[in-house]
CSV table of C-alpha atoms in Angstrom, one decimal:
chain,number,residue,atom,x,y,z
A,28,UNK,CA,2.7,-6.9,-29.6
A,29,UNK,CA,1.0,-4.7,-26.8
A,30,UNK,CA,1.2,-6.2,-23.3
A,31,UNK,CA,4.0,-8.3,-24.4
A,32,UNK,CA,6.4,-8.9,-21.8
A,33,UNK,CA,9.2,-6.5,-23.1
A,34,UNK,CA,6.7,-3.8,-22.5
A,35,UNK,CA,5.8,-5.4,-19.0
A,36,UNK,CA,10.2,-5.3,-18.2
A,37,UNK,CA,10.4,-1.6,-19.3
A,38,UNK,CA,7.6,-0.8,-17.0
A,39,UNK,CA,9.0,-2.6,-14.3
A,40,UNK,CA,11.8,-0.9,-13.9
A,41,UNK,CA,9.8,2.5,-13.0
A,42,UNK,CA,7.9,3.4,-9.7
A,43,UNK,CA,7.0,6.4,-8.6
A,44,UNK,CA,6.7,6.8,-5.0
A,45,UNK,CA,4.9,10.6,-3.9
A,46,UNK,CA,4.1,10.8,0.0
A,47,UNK,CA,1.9,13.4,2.4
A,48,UNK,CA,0.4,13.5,5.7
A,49,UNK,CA,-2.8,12.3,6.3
A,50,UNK,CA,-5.4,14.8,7.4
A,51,UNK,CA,-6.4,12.7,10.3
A,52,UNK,CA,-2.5,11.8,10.9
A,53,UNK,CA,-0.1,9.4,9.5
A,54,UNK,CA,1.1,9.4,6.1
A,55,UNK,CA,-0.2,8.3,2.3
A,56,UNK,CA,1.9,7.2,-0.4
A,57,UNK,CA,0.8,7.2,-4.0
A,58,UNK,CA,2.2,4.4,-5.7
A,59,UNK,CA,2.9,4.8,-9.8
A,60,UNK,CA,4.4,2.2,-12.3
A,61,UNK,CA,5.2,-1.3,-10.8
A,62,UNK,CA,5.8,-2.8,-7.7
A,63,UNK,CA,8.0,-5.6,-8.6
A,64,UNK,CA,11.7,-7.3,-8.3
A,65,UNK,CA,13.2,-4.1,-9.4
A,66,UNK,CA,11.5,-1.3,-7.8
A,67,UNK,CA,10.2,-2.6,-4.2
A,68,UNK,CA,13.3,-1.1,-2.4
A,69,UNK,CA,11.7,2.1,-3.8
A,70,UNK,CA,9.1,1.8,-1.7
A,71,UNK,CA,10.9,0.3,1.2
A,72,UNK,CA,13.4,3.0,1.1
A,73,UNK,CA,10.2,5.8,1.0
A,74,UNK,CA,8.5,4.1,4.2
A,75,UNK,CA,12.0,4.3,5.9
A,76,UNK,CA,12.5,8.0,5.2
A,77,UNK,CA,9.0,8.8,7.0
A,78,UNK,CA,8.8,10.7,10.9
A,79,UNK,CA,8.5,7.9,13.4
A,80,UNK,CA,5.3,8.4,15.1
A,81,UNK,CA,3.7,6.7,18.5
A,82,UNK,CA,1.5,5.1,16.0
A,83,UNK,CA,1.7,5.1,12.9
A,84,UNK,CA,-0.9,5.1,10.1
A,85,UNK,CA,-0.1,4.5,6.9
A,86,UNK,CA,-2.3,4.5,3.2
A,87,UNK,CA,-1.1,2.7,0.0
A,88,UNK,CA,-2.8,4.5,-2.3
A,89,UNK,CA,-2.7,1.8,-5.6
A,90,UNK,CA,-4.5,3.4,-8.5
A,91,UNK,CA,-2.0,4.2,-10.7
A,92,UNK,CA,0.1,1.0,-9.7
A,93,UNK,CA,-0.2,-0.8,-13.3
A,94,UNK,CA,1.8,-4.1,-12.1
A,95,UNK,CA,2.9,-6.1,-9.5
A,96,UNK,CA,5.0,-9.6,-8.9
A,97,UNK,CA,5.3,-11.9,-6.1
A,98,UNK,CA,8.1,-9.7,-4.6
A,99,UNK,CA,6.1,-6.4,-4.7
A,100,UNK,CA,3.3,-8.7,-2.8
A,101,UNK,CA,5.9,-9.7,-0.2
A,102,UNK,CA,6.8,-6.7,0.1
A,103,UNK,CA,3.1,-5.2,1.0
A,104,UNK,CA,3.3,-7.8,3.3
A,105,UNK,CA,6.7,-7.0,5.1
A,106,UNK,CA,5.7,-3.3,5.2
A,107,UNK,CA,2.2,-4.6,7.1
A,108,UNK,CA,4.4,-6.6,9.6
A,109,UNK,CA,6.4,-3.6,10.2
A,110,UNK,CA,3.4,-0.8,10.6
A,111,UNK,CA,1.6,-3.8,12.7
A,112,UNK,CA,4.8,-4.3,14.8
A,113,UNK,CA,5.2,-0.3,15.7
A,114,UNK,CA,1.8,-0.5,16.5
A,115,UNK,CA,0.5,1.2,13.6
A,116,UNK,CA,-2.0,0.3,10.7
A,117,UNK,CA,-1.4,-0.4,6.9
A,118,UNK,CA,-4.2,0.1,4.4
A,119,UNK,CA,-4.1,-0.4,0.4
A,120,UNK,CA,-6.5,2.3,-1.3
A,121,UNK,CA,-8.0,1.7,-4.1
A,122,UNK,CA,-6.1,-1.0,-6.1
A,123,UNK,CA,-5.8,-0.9,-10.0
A,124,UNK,CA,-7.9,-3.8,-11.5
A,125,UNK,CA,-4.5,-5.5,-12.4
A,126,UNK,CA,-3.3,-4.9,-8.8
A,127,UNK,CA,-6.9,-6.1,-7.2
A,128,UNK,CA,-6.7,-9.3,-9.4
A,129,UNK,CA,-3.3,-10.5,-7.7
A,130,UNK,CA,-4.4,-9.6,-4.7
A,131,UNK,CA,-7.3,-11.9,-4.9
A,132,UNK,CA,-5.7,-14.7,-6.6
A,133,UNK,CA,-3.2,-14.9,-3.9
A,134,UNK,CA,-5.6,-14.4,-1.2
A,135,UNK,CA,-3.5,-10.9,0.2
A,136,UNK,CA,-6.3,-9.4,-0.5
A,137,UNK,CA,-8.2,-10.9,2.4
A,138,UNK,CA,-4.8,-10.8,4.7
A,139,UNK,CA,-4.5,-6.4,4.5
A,140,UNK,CA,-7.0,-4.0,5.0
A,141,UNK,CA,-8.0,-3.0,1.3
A,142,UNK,CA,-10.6,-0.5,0.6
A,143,UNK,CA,-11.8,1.0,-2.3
A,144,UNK,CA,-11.5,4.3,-1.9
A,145,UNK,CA,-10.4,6.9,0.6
A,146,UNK,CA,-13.7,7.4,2.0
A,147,UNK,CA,-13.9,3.6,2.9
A,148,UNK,CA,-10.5,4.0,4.2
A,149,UNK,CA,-11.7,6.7,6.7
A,150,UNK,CA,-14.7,5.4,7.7
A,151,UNK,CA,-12.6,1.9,8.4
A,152,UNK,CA,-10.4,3.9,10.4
A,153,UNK,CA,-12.6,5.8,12.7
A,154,UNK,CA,-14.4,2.4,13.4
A,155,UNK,CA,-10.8,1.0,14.5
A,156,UNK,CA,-10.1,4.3,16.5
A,157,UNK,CA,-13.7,3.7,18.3
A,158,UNK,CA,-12.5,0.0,18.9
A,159,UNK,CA,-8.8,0.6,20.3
A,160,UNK,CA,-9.1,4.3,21.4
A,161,UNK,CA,-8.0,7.2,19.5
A,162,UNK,CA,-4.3,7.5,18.5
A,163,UNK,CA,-2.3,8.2,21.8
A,164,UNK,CA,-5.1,7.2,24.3
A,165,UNK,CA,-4.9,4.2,26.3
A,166,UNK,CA,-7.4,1.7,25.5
């Protein structure tokens, strides 16, 4: 049966993690496969590996994320605590429908920046720069 949950276990157990620097600085990661129970140290292990910076920006880029469980949530939520506690800013890009749906059923989608697409993102950003002062000014 397609969509059955033997189908949903195989594909849990792959995620693809691909990162590179932000033109306006900090860093994006392209999420691929799921975000669940088995795969979440995945990411946690990519967001270790990056340069420490004073501030750090980074993008979850969640097209091509085709699942996620209440562990890969927690986990979008532990890396926002982190990026938030170095001073830094966490956004979610452009979330699969299957990804958008549980993060509005769980109301995380109204907790973390999400934006649509990467122009959003940007234009988000810049208003946040205006707000705070650019990355590395006082303000």
């Amino acid at each position: 049966m397609p969509g059955s949950r033997d189908e949903q276990s195989a594909a849990a157990d792959t995620l693809t993690v691909h990162t590179g620097p932000l033109p306006e600085g900090g860093f994006l990661l392209t999420l691929t496969g799921a975000l669940d129970h088995h795969t979440n140290s995945r990411l946690t292990s990519s967001l270790q590996a990056l340069p420490q910076t004073a501030t750090p920006t980074v993008w979850l880029e969640l097209s091509g994320l085709s699942f996620i469980d209440s562990t890969g949530l927690t986990c979008l939520l532990q890396v926002s605590r982190a990026v938030g506690a170095a001073g830094g800013h966490l956004a979610l890009i452009a979330p699969s429908p299957p990804v958008q749906q549980m993060l509005d059923i769980t109301g995380i989608g109204q907790v973390l920046a999400v934006h649509p697409d990467h122009r959003t993102a940007r234009a988000a950003r810049g208003r946040q720069d205006e707000q705070h002062g650019a990355p590395g000014e006082a303000g």
